[in-house]
Amino acid sequence: MPYLQYTAPDGSSHHYVINRRLSAIGSSSECHLVLEGPDVAATHCTLSHEPGRYKLEAAQRSTPFFLRGKKTRNHELQHGDVVSIGGHELVFSAVDAAPEPPQPRAKGTSDPAESLTAVQQLQTFSELLAKPADLEGLLEELIDQVVAMSRASKGFLVLSGDDGEYEIRVARNVERRSVEDPAELLSDNIIREVIRTKEAQIISDGYADDRFQNSLSVMALKLSSVMCVPLLVRGELLGLIYVGNNDVRDLFRVEQLEALKVFAAQAALFVKNAQLVGSLRTESAQLAQRLESVKFGQIIGACPQMIEVFQRVEKVASTDITVLINGETGTGKELIAREIHDRSPRAQGPFITVNCGAIPENLIESELFGHIKGAFTGAIATQIGKFMAADKGTIFLDEIGELPLQLQVKLLRVLQEKQIQRVGEAKTTVIDARVVAATNRELVEEVKAGRFREDLYFRLNVIGVELPPLRDRGDDILLIARYLIGRYAKEYGRDVDPTRALSNSAINAMMRFSWPGNIRQLENHIKKALVLADGPQIGAKDLDLEGPEGPVSGGEDEVLSLAEAREQWQRAYINRVLALNGGNRTKTARDLGVDPRTIFRHLEKVEKEAGG
């Protein structure tokens, strides 16, 4: 029957007979073929078996395998194919495995029953590793198993500390109890020799061993039999396992040392993974703490401009004063409005949002103020408007600069009199709703151009809040990006660490990019990158930020103001994306993460300049 041949960490060769329709391969104990190692995912890939076909497929985008040095995610296996999964080489054979000839026992070798006991103890420890448990308990269990397997009187686990020094992490005796004063029971010379050579050592008689005849620690401890094995992961020395017996000479044999090496290999991977998990948890906790320290409700920001915004919101929230929020599209104006509401005495009341630019002009009055049955064609029932729905709460008028002039008059009256009149109704109704408005237009310029009423502007702009564009917020870009990665990674099935997900190329590209669509555009790029990135890190290419990012100048020797350079760059970039999308304005707006009206206004301006 076809099989996969692979080599275990102890160097032994194994066969996995393919007798299932679907086999799972990975580091999880629930997989059919378990491969250990930090580079092997819990379920790394699957092997499907159909008559005459054996297909290997990656379980997810982030878990590819290698075939002839090339990364791939699916492959139909042929006889003799060598597949690399997380450092393990698996050889596929389409014919039955030949039985391995029995090996004769050499004189002086261990009893097969003893070897079986060692294997069983290793299996017991491996099963424990697969179950949730505390780190210290598992390390103690490891040394208890090693002491029982080797028939030593005591065993020690020595690990490397952050300062480069080595510390005794576990010290156990044959009664499965902790040893007191463990430092007094170890030979520094033997430990130093193993650390220096990174080779396992077996000392059958400490007194007679030429290497340690002058060792004071060996003489003082009256050491007889000692085994010491390093914990190595890819050449990195994590520590060592030390077992000894002071009463019996020649206790340990080569076979026991080999068994101890197997335990050490298993323990080294476990310790390394525990260290990595601990490090990731620490970094994640630090990131979470950092994010909490820079969060203002649902808003993230640590730059001086945002701190000033937060302080302003804190002061104005407790009042009923009308607030006007100004900022570019995608800067988070609605989030600021919601924070004003949530921090106000009206927090238990409704928060109603109205996008003044998204409602047809002939319906906006009815939408805002409501109508009675029969007020106009199609008014088949009486309906309350947004202002009445916001009673005892807050109404957020987004894109207030888009409101038609005739509606501006009626809105002004509502703000002055605190009463609304439904379409088709003669009487007025008192309402109690706080008004927060927002715009991405310069309303002062709109007033000068006659497109916005000056009296309404002053009525709305009792207190103004100016949101800075993302490009002016410095490191806030990275803070927000990491928050978004953590938020959307699970949604898209990506196992990435937000603290390490961004490569240097991604960070540099993000800090150079001008973000005309601000946070909304950044969010879209992050989502795209989480879907497209192959590995655990996101690069500039995944973010679609590999294009030229330098400022656009007006001429070879011309020096422009920063605002002019930014405007020229933004216009050039919009034109470029429009060209890529064949002039499709809706798709361009979606790609840039901006409102379609932004693209329409851009084209109107271009046409006006061309005509002038």
Coordinates of C-alpha atoms in Angstrom, one line a residue:
M1 CA 0.0 0.0 0.0
P2 CA 1.3 3.5 -0.8
Y3 CA 3.1 5.3 2.1
L4 CA 5.0 8.4 3.2
Q5 CA 8.5 7.8 4.7
Y6 CA 9.9 10.5 7.0
T7 CA 12.5 10.9 9.7
A8 CA 11.7 11.8 13.3
P9 CA 13.7 14.3 15.4
D10 CA 15.6 11.4 17.0
G11 CA 16.8 10.3 13.5
S12 CA 14.6 7.2 13.3
S13 CA 12.8 6.5 10.1
H14 CA 9.1 5.9 10.0
H15 CA 6.4 5.0 7.5
Y16 CA 2.9 6.4 7.3
V17 CA 0.7 4.0 5.4
I18 CA -2.0 5.8 3.3
N19 CA -5.1 3.8 4.1
R20 CA -7.6 6.7 4.5
R21 CA -9.6 8.7 2.1
L22 CA -8.5 11.9 3.8
S23 CA -5.5 12.2 6.1
A24 CA -4.6 15.3 8.1
I25 CA -1.0 16.3 8.5
G26 CA 0.2 18.7 11.2
S27 CA 1.5 19.3 14.7
S28 CA -1.8 18.7 16.4
S29 CA -2.2 15.4 18.2
E30 CA -5.5 15.0 16.5
C31 CA -3.9 14.8 13.0
H32 CA -3.4 11.4 11.4
L33 CA 0.3 12.1 10.7
V34 CA 1.8 14.2 13.5
L35 CA 5.0 16.3 12.6
E36 CA 6.6 18.2 15.4
G37 CA 8.2 21.6 15.0
P38 CA 7.6 25.3 15.3
D39 CA 7.1 25.7 11.5
V40 CA 4.4 23.0 11.3
A41 CA 0.8 24.4 11.8
A42 CA -1.7 22.5 13.9
T43 CA -3.3 21.3 10.6
H44 CA -0.7 22.0 8.0
C45 CA -2.1 20.1 5.0
T46 CA -4.4 17.3 3.9
L47 CA -3.7 14.2 1.8
S48 CA -6.7 13.0 -0.2
H49 CA -6.8 9.5 -1.7
E50 CA -8.9 8.6 -4.7
P51 CA -8.4 5.6 -6.9
G52 CA -5.0 6.0 -8.5
R53 CA -4.6 9.6 -7.2
Y54 CA -3.0 11.1 -4.1
K55 CA -3.4 14.8 -3.8
L56 CA -1.6 17.0 -1.1
E57 CA -3.3 20.3 -0.4
A58 CA -2.4 23.1 2.1
A59 CA -5.0 23.5 4.8
Q60 CA -4.9 27.3 4.4
R61 CA -3.0 30.0 2.5
S62 CA -0.5 30.5 5.3
T63 CA 0.6 26.8 5.4
P64 CA 2.3 26.0 2.1
F65 CA 4.7 23.1 1.6
F66 CA 7.8 22.8 -0.7
L67 CA 8.4 20.5 -3.6
R68 CA 11.7 20.6 -5.4
G69 CA 12.5 23.8 -3.6
K70 CA 9.4 25.6 -4.8
K71 CA 6.5 26.7 -2.5
T72 CA 3.2 25.3 -3.5
R73 CA -0.3 24.7 -2.0
N74 CA -1.5 21.7 -3.9
H75 CA 0.2 18.9 -5.8
E76 CA -0.8 15.5 -7.1
L77 CA 1.9 13.1 -5.7
Q78 CA 4.0 10.9 -8.0
H79 CA 6.2 8.0 -6.9
G80 CA 9.4 9.3 -5.5
D81 CA 8.2 12.9 -4.8
V82 CA 10.0 14.5 -1.8
V83 CA 7.8 17.0 0.0
S84 CA 9.1 19.4 2.7
I85 CA 6.7 20.4 5.5
G86 CA 8.1 22.7 8.2
G87 CA 11.6 21.3 7.8
H88 CA 10.4 17.6 7.6
E89 CA 11.1 15.7 4.4
L90 CA 8.5 13.2 3.4
V91 CA 9.1 10.8 0.5
F92 CA 6.0 9.4 -1.3
S93 CA 6.1 5.8 -2.4
A94 CA 3.3 4.4 -4.6
V95 CA 4.3 0.8 -3.8
D96 CA 4.1 -1.2 -0.7
A97 CA 6.8 -0.7 1.9
A98 CA 9.4 -3.5 2.2
P99 CA 9.4 -5.1 5.7
E100 CA 12.5 -4.0 7.7
P101 CA 14.8 -6.9 8.5
P102 CA 15.2 -7.6 12.2
Q103 CA 18.4 -6.2 13.7
P104 CA 20.5 -8.6 15.9
R105 CA 21.1 -7.5 19.4
A106 CA 24.7 -6.7 20.2
K107 CA 26.3 -7.9 23.4
G108 CA 25.6 -5.6 26.3
T109 CA 22.7 -3.8 24.7
S110 CA 19.5 -3.0 26.7
D111 CA 16.6 -5.3 27.2
P112 CA 13.8 -4.7 24.6
A113 CA 11.4 -4.4 27.5
E114 CA 13.4 -1.6 28.9
S115 CA 13.4 0.2 25.5
L116 CA 9.6 -0.3 25.3
T117 CA 9.3 1.3 28.7
A118 CA 11.2 4.3 27.5
V119 CA 9.0 4.7 24.4
Q120 CA 5.9 4.4 26.5
Q121 CA 7.1 7.1 28.9
L122 CA 7.9 9.3 25.9
Q123 CA 4.4 8.7 24.6
T124 CA 2.9 9.6 27.9
F125 CA 4.8 12.8 28.0
S126 CA 3.9 13.6 24.4
E127 CA 0.2 13.1 25.3
L128 CA 0.6 15.5 28.2
L129 CA 2.0 18.1 25.9
A130 CA -1.1 18.0 23.8
K131 CA -3.4 18.8 26.7
P132 CA -3.8 22.2 28.4
A133 CA -1.6 22.4 31.5
D134 CA 0.6 24.8 33.3
L135 CA 4.2 25.1 32.2
E136 CA 5.8 24.3 35.5
G137 CA 3.7 21.1 35.9
L138 CA 4.7 19.9 32.5
L139 CA 8.4 20.6 33.1
E140 CA 8.3 18.7 36.4
E141 CA 6.5 15.8 34.7
L142 CA 9.3 15.7 32.1
I143 CA 12.0 15.4 34.6
D144 CA 10.0 12.8 36.6
Q145 CA 9.7 10.7 33.4
V146 CA 13.4 11.1 32.7
V147 CA 14.4 10.0 36.2
A148 CA 12.1 6.9 36.0
M149 CA 13.4 6.0 32.5
S150 CA 17.1 6.3 33.4
R151 CA 16.8 4.9 37.0
A152 CA 18.7 8.0 38.2
S153 CA 18.2 9.2 41.8
K154 CA 17.7 12.8 40.8
G155 CA 17.1 14.9 37.7
F156 CA 17.4 18.6 36.8
L157 CA 16.2 20.9 34.0
V158 CA 18.5 23.9 33.5
L159 CA 17.3 26.7 31.3
S160 CA 18.9 29.8 29.8
G161 CA 17.7 33.1 31.3
D162 CA 17.2 36.4 29.6
D163 CA 20.6 37.6 30.9
G164 CA 22.4 34.7 29.3
E165 CA 23.0 33.0 32.6
Y166 CA 21.6 29.5 33.3
E167 CA 19.2 28.7 36.1
I168 CA 17.9 25.5 37.5
R169 CA 14.2 25.5 36.6
V170 CA 13.2 22.0 37.9
A171 CA 14.9 19.7 40.4
R172 CA 13.3 16.4 41.2
N173 CA 14.2 13.1 42.9
V174 CA 13.1 9.5 42.4
E175 CA 10.2 10.0 44.8
R176 CA 8.8 12.6 42.3
R177 CA 9.4 15.4 44.8
S178 CA 11.3 18.7 44.5
V179 CA 14.9 18.7 45.6
E180 CA 16.1 21.2 48.1
D181 CA 19.2 23.3 47.4
P182 CA 19.6 21.9 43.9
A183 CA 22.6 24.1 43.0
E184 CA 24.6 22.2 45.6
L185 CA 23.9 18.9 43.8
L186 CA 25.1 19.8 40.3
S187 CA 28.6 19.8 38.9
D188 CA 29.5 23.1 37.3
N189 CA 32.3 21.5 35.3
I190 CA 30.0 19.0 33.6
I191 CA 27.4 21.6 32.8
R192 CA 30.1 23.9 31.3
E193 CA 31.4 21.1 29.2
V194 CA 27.9 20.4 27.7
I195 CA 27.3 24.1 27.1
R196 CA 30.7 24.5 25.5
T197 CA 30.5 21.5 23.2
K198 CA 26.7 21.3 22.8
E199 CA 27.2 17.6 22.9
A200 CA 25.5 15.0 25.2
Q201 CA 27.8 13.7 27.9
I202 CA 27.7 10.4 29.8
I203 CA 30.0 9.9 32.8
S204 CA 30.0 6.4 34.1
D205 CA 32.4 7.1 37.0
G206 CA 33.2 10.7 37.8
Y207 CA 36.2 9.8 39.9
A208 CA 37.8 7.8 37.1
D209 CA 36.9 10.1 34.2
D210 CA 40.0 11.9 32.9
R211 CA 38.0 15.0 32.0
F212 CA 36.9 15.6 35.5
Q213 CA 39.6 14.2 37.8
N214 CA 40.6 17.7 38.8
S215 CA 37.0 19.0 39.2
L216 CA 36.4 20.1 42.7
S217 CA 32.6 19.8 42.2
V218 CA 32.8 16.2 41.0
M219 CA 35.1 15.3 43.9
A220 CA 33.0 17.1 46.5
L221 CA 29.7 15.7 45.2
K222 CA 31.2 12.2 45.0
L223 CA 29.6 11.8 41.6
S224 CA 29.4 8.3 40.1
S225 CA 27.0 8.2 37.2
V226 CA 25.9 11.3 35.3
M227 CA 24.1 12.0 32.0
C228 CA 23.8 15.5 30.7
V229 CA 22.0 16.3 27.4
P230 CA 21.7 19.8 25.7
L231 CA 18.3 21.2 24.7
L232 CA 18.9 22.3 21.1
V233 CA 16.5 23.9 18.6
R234 CA 18.1 24.8 15.2
G235 CA 21.5 25.1 16.9
E236 CA 20.2 27.4 19.7
L237 CA 21.1 26.1 23.2
L238 CA 18.0 26.6 25.4
G239 CA 19.4 24.7 28.4
L240 CA 20.1 21.0 29.4
I241 CA 18.7 18.0 31.2
Y242 CA 21.0 16.6 33.9
V243 CA 20.4 13.2 35.7
G244 CA 22.7 11.6 38.2
N245 CA 23.1 8.8 40.7
N246 CA 25.8 9.0 43.3
D247 CA 25.5 5.4 44.6
V248 CA 25.9 3.3 41.4
R249 CA 28.8 3.4 38.9
D250 CA 28.4 2.5 35.3
L251 CA 24.6 3.0 35.7
F252 CA 24.0 4.6 32.4
R253 CA 24.5 3.1 29.0
V254 CA 24.6 4.5 25.5
E255 CA 21.0 3.3 24.8
Q256 CA 19.8 5.3 27.8
L257 CA 21.7 8.3 26.6
E258 CA 20.0 8.0 23.2
A259 CA 16.6 7.7 24.9
L260 CA 17.4 10.8 26.9
K261 CA 18.3 12.6 23.7
V262 CA 14.8 11.8 22.4
F263 CA 13.3 13.3 25.5
A264 CA 15.5 16.3 25.2
A265 CA 14.5 16.9 21.6
Q266 CA 10.8 16.8 22.6
A267 CA 11.5 19.0 25.6
A268 CA 13.5 21.5 23.6
L269 CA 10.6 22.0 21.1
F270 CA 8.2 22.3 23.9
V271 CA 10.3 24.9 25.8
K272 CA 11.0 26.9 22.7
N273 CA 7.3 27.0 21.8
A274 CA 6.5 27.9 25.4
Q275 CA 9.0 30.8 25.2
L276 CA 7.6 31.9 21.9
V277 CA 4.0 31.8 23.2
G278 CA 5.1 33.7 26.3
S279 CA 6.8 36.3 24.2
L280 CA 3.8 36.7 21.9
R281 CA 1.5 36.9 24.9
T282 CA 3.7 39.6 26.4
E283 CA 3.9 41.6 23.2
S284 CA 0.1 41.2 22.6
A285 CA -0.5 42.3 26.2
Q286 CA 1.8 45.3 25.6
L287 CA 0.0 46.1 22.4
A288 CA -3.4 45.8 24.0
Q289 CA -2.2 48.0 26.9
R290 CA -0.7 50.5 24.4
L291 CA -4.0 50.5 22.4
E292 CA -6.0 51.0 25.5
S293 CA -3.8 53.9 26.5
V294 CA -4.4 55.6 23.1
K295 CA -8.0 54.8 22.7
F296 CA -10.8 57.3 23.2
G297 CA -13.9 55.2 23.1
Q298 CA -13.7 53.5 19.7
I299 CA -11.1 56.0 18.4
I300 CA -7.4 55.4 18.3
G301 CA -5.0 58.3 18.4
A302 CA -1.9 59.5 20.3
C303 CA -0.7 62.4 18.1
P304 CA -1.0 66.0 19.6
Q305 CA -3.8 66.9 17.2
M306 CA -6.0 64.0 18.3
I307 CA -5.2 64.6 22.0
E308 CA -6.5 68.1 21.5
V309 CA -9.7 66.7 19.8
F310 CA -10.3 64.3 22.6
Q311 CA -9.9 67.1 25.2
R312 CA -12.4 69.2 23.3
V313 CA -14.9 66.4 23.0
E314 CA -14.7 65.8 26.8
K315 CA -15.5 69.4 27.5
V316 CA -18.4 69.8 25.1
A317 CA -20.0 66.4 25.6
S318 CA -21.7 67.3 28.9
T319 CA -23.5 70.2 27.4
D320 CA -26.3 70.5 24.8
I321 CA -24.3 72.9 22.6
T322 CA -24.5 72.2 18.8
V323 CA -21.2 70.9 17.5
L324 CA -19.8 71.1 13.9
I325 CA -17.2 68.5 13.0
N326 CA -15.0 69.3 10.1
G327 CA -12.6 66.9 8.4
E328 CA -11.8 65.0 5.2
T329 CA -13.8 62.0 4.1
G330 CA -12.8 58.9 6.1
T331 CA -11.3 60.7 9.1
G332 CA -13.8 59.4 11.6
K333 CA -16.4 62.2 12.0
E334 CA -19.2 59.8 12.9
L335 CA -17.1 58.2 15.6
I336 CA -16.4 61.6 17.1
A337 CA -20.2 62.4 17.0
R338 CA -21.0 59.1 18.7
E339 CA -18.4 59.8 21.4
I340 CA -20.0 63.2 22.1
H341 CA -23.4 61.3 22.4
D342 CA -22.0 58.5 24.6
R343 CA -20.3 60.9 27.0
S344 CA -23.3 63.1 27.3
P345 CA -26.3 63.0 29.7
R346 CA -28.3 61.8 26.6
A347 CA -26.2 58.6 26.3
Q348 CA -29.3 56.4 27.1
G349 CA -31.3 58.1 24.4
P350 CA -31.2 57.3 20.6
F351 CA -28.3 58.2 18.3
I352 CA -29.7 58.9 14.8
T353 CA -27.5 59.3 11.8
V354 CA -28.6 61.2 8.6
N355 CA -26.3 61.4 5.5
C356 CA -27.6 64.6 4.0
G357 CA -25.8 63.9 0.7
A358 CA -27.2 60.4 0.2
I359 CA -30.9 61.3 0.3
P360 CA -32.7 62.5 -2.9
E361 CA -33.5 66.2 -2.7
N362 CA -37.3 65.6 -3.1
L363 CA -37.3 63.2 -0.1
I364 CA -34.9 64.9 2.4
E365 CA -37.6 67.1 4.0
S366 CA -39.8 64.1 4.7
E367 CA -36.8 62.1 5.9
L368 CA -35.8 64.8 8.4
F369 CA -39.1 66.0 9.6
G370 CA -41.6 63.2 8.7
H371 CA -44.9 63.4 6.9
I372 CA -48.6 62.6 7.4
K373 CA -50.6 60.2 5.3
G374 CA -51.6 61.7 1.9
A375 CA -49.1 64.6 2.1
F376 CA -47.8 63.7 -1.3
T377 CA -48.0 60.9 -3.9
G378 CA -46.8 57.7 -2.3
A379 CA -47.4 58.9 1.3
I380 CA -49.6 55.9 2.2
A381 CA -49.0 56.2 5.9
T382 CA -48.0 58.8 8.5
Q383 CA -44.3 58.6 9.3
I384 CA -42.1 60.3 11.9
G385 CA -38.9 61.9 10.7
K386 CA -35.3 61.5 12.0
F387 CA -35.7 64.5 14.4
M388 CA -38.6 62.9 16.1
A389 CA -36.8 59.6 16.2
A390 CA -33.9 61.3 17.9
D391 CA -36.1 62.8 20.7
K392 CA -34.2 62.7 24.1
G393 CA -31.1 61.8 22.2
T394 CA -28.7 63.0 19.5
I395 CA -29.2 63.5 15.7
F396 CA -26.0 63.5 13.6
L397 CA -26.3 65.4 10.3
D398 CA -23.4 64.1 8.2
E399 CA -22.3 65.9 5.1
I400 CA -24.4 68.9 6.1
G401 CA -22.7 70.9 3.3
E402 CA -24.7 68.9 0.8
L403 CA -28.1 70.1 2.2
P404 CA -30.1 72.1 -0.4
L405 CA -30.6 75.8 0.3
Q406 CA -34.4 75.5 0.8
L407 CA -33.9 72.9 3.4
Q408 CA -31.3 75.0 5.1
V409 CA -34.0 77.5 5.9
K410 CA -36.2 74.9 7.6
L411 CA -33.3 73.4 9.5
L412 CA -32.4 76.9 10.8
R413 CA -35.9 77.3 12.1
V414 CA -35.8 73.9 13.8
L415 CA -32.5 74.8 15.5
Q416 CA -33.9 78.2 16.7
E417 CA -37.4 77.1 17.8
K418 CA -36.8 73.4 18.8
Q419 CA -39.9 72.5 16.8
I420 CA -40.5 70.6 13.6
Q421 CA -43.4 70.6 11.2
R422 CA -44.1 67.4 9.3
V423 CA -44.8 67.5 5.6
G424 CA -48.6 68.0 5.0
E425 CA -49.3 69.0 8.6
A426 CA -50.3 72.4 9.9
K427 CA -49.2 72.1 13.5
T428 CA -45.7 72.0 14.9
T429 CA -44.2 69.4 17.3
V430 CA -41.7 70.2 20.0
I431 CA -38.6 68.0 19.8
D432 CA -35.7 67.6 22.2
A433 CA -32.7 66.4 20.2
R434 CA -29.1 67.6 20.3
V435 CA -27.7 68.4 16.9
V436 CA -24.2 67.4 15.9
A437 CA -23.2 68.1 12.3
A438 CA -20.2 67.2 10.1
T439 CA -18.8 68.2 6.7
N440 CA -15.8 67.6 4.6
R441 CA -16.3 71.0 2.9
E442 CA -15.0 74.4 3.9
L443 CA -18.3 75.9 4.9
V444 CA -16.8 79.4 5.1
E445 CA -16.0 79.2 1.4
E446 CA -19.5 77.7 0.7
V447 CA -21.0 80.7 2.5
K448 CA -18.9 83.1 0.3
A449 CA -20.1 81.3 -2.8
G450 CA -23.7 81.5 -1.8
R451 CA -24.2 77.7 -1.5
F452 CA -24.6 77.7 2.3
R453 CA -26.5 80.1 4.6
E454 CA -24.3 82.2 6.8
D455 CA -26.8 82.2 9.7
L456 CA -27.1 78.4 9.6
Y457 CA -23.4 78.1 9.6
F458 CA -23.1 80.2 12.8
R459 CA -26.0 78.3 14.4
L460 CA -24.3 75.0 13.7
N461 CA -20.7 76.0 14.5
V462 CA -21.2 77.0 18.1
I463 CA -18.3 74.8 18.9
G464 CA -16.1 73.4 16.1
V465 CA -14.0 70.2 16.1
E466 CA -11.4 69.9 13.4
L467 CA -10.2 66.3 12.6
P468 CA -6.7 66.1 11.1
P469 CA -6.2 63.9 8.0
L470 CA -4.4 60.6 8.6
R471 CA -1.3 61.7 6.7
D472 CA -0.7 64.4 9.4
R473 CA -1.0 62.0 12.3
G474 CA 2.4 60.4 12.3
D475 CA 2.7 57.1 14.1
D476 CA -1.1 56.9 14.5
I477 CA -1.1 55.3 11.1
L478 CA 0.8 52.2 12.5
L479 CA -1.3 52.1 15.7
I480 CA -4.5 52.1 13.7
A481 CA -3.1 49.6 11.2
R482 CA -2.2 47.1 13.9
Y483 CA -5.6 47.5 15.6
L484 CA -7.3 46.8 12.2
I485 CA -5.1 43.8 11.6
G486 CA -6.1 42.3 15.0
R487 CA -9.7 43.2 14.4
Y488 CA -10.0 41.6 10.9
A489 CA -7.5 38.7 11.1
K490 CA -9.9 36.3 12.8
E491 CA -12.7 37.4 10.5
Y492 CA -10.6 36.4 7.5
G493 CA -9.2 33.3 9.1
R494 CA -5.6 34.6 9.4
D495 CA -3.4 33.6 12.3
V496 CA -1.2 36.7 12.4
D497 CA 0.4 38.6 15.3
P498 CA -0.6 42.3 15.0
T499 CA 2.7 43.3 16.6
R500 CA 4.8 41.6 14.0
A501 CA 2.5 41.5 11.0
L502 CA 3.8 44.6 9.2
S503 CA 7.1 44.2 7.4
N504 CA 9.6 47.1 7.1
S505 CA 8.6 47.6 3.5
A506 CA 4.9 47.9 4.6
I507 CA 5.7 50.3 7.4
N508 CA 7.8 52.5 5.1
A509 CA 5.2 52.5 2.4
M510 CA 2.4 53.3 4.8
M511 CA 4.3 56.2 6.3
R512 CA 5.1 57.6 2.9
F513 CA 1.6 57.2 1.4
S514 CA -0.7 60.3 1.6
W515 CA -4.0 58.4 2.4
P516 CA -6.4 60.6 0.5
G517 CA -9.2 58.4 1.8
N518 CA -7.9 58.5 5.3
I519 CA -8.8 55.8 7.8
R520 CA -11.5 54.3 5.6
Q521 CA -8.9 53.8 2.9
L522 CA -6.4 52.4 5.3
E523 CA -9.0 49.9 6.5
N524 CA -9.7 48.7 2.9
H525 CA -5.9 48.3 2.3
I526 CA -5.5 46.2 5.5
K527 CA -8.5 44.0 4.5
K528 CA -7.0 43.4 1.1
A529 CA -3.6 42.6 2.5
L530 CA -5.0 40.1 5.0
V531 CA -6.6 38.3 2.1
L532 CA -3.7 38.4 -0.3
A533 CA -0.6 38.0 1.9
D534 CA 0.9 34.5 1.7
G535 CA 2.9 34.4 4.9
P536 CA 2.5 35.7 8.4
Q537 CA 3.9 39.1 7.4
I538 CA 2.2 41.8 5.3
G539 CA 4.4 43.6 2.7
A540 CA 4.0 46.8 0.7
K541 CA 2.9 44.7 -2.2
D542 CA 0.1 43.1 -0.2
L543 CA -1.1 46.6 0.8
D544 CA -1.0 47.6 -2.9
L545 CA 1.4 50.5 -1.9
E546 CA 4.4 49.7 -4.2
G547 CA 3.8 52.6 -6.6
P548 CA 5.7 55.9 -6.5
E549 CA 4.9 57.8 -3.4
G550 CA 7.0 60.9 -3.7
P551 CA 5.4 64.3 -3.8
V552 CA 4.4 65.7 -7.2
S553 CA 6.0 69.0 -8.1
G554 CA 4.7 71.6 -10.5
G555 CA 7.9 71.7 -12.5
E556 CA 11.6 70.7 -12.4
D557 CA 12.7 73.8 -10.4
E558 CA 9.3 74.9 -9.0
V559 CA 8.9 74.8 -5.2
L560 CA 5.3 74.3 -4.1
S561 CA 3.7 74.7 -0.7
L562 CA 2.9 71.4 1.0
A563 CA -0.8 71.9 0.5
E564 CA -0.3 72.5 -3.3
A565 CA 2.0 69.5 -3.6
R566 CA -0.4 67.3 -1.8
E567 CA -3.4 68.5 -3.9
Q568 CA -1.4 67.8 -7.1
W569 CA -0.4 64.4 -6.0
Q570 CA -3.9 63.5 -4.9
R571 CA -5.3 64.6 -8.3
A572 CA -2.7 62.6 -10.2
Y573 CA -3.3 59.5 -8.1
I574 CA -7.1 59.7 -8.6
N575 CA -6.6 60.0 -12.3
R576 CA -4.3 57.0 -12.3
V577 CA -6.8 54.8 -10.4
L578 CA -9.6 56.0 -12.7
A579 CA -7.4 55.0 -15.7
L580 CA -6.8 51.6 -14.2
N581 CA -10.6 51.2 -13.7
G582 CA -11.4 52.3 -17.3
G583 CA -13.1 55.5 -16.0
N584 CA -15.5 53.6 -13.7
R585 CA -16.1 56.2 -11.0
T586 CA -18.0 54.0 -8.6
K587 CA -15.2 51.3 -8.6
T588 CA -12.6 54.0 -8.2
A589 CA -14.3 55.4 -5.2
R590 CA -14.6 51.9 -3.7
D591 CA -10.9 51.2 -4.3
L592 CA -9.8 54.5 -2.8
G593 CA -12.2 54.1 0.1
V594 CA -13.9 57.4 -0.5
D595 CA -17.5 58.6 -1.1
P596 CA -18.4 58.5 -4.9
R597 CA -19.2 62.2 -4.7
T598 CA -15.5 62.9 -4.0
I599 CA -14.7 61.4 -7.5
F600 CA -17.6 63.3 -9.1
R601 CA -16.3 66.6 -7.7
H602 CA -12.8 65.8 -8.8
L603 CA -14.0 65.2 -12.4
E604 CA -16.1 68.3 -12.4
K605 CA -13.1 70.3 -11.3
V606 CA -10.9 68.8 -14.0
E607 CA -13.6 69.5 -16.6
K608 CA -14.0 73.1 -15.4
E609 CA -10.3 73.8 -15.5
A610 CA -10.0 72.2 -19.0
G611 CA -12.9 74.3 -20.2
G612 CA -11.5 77.5 -18.7

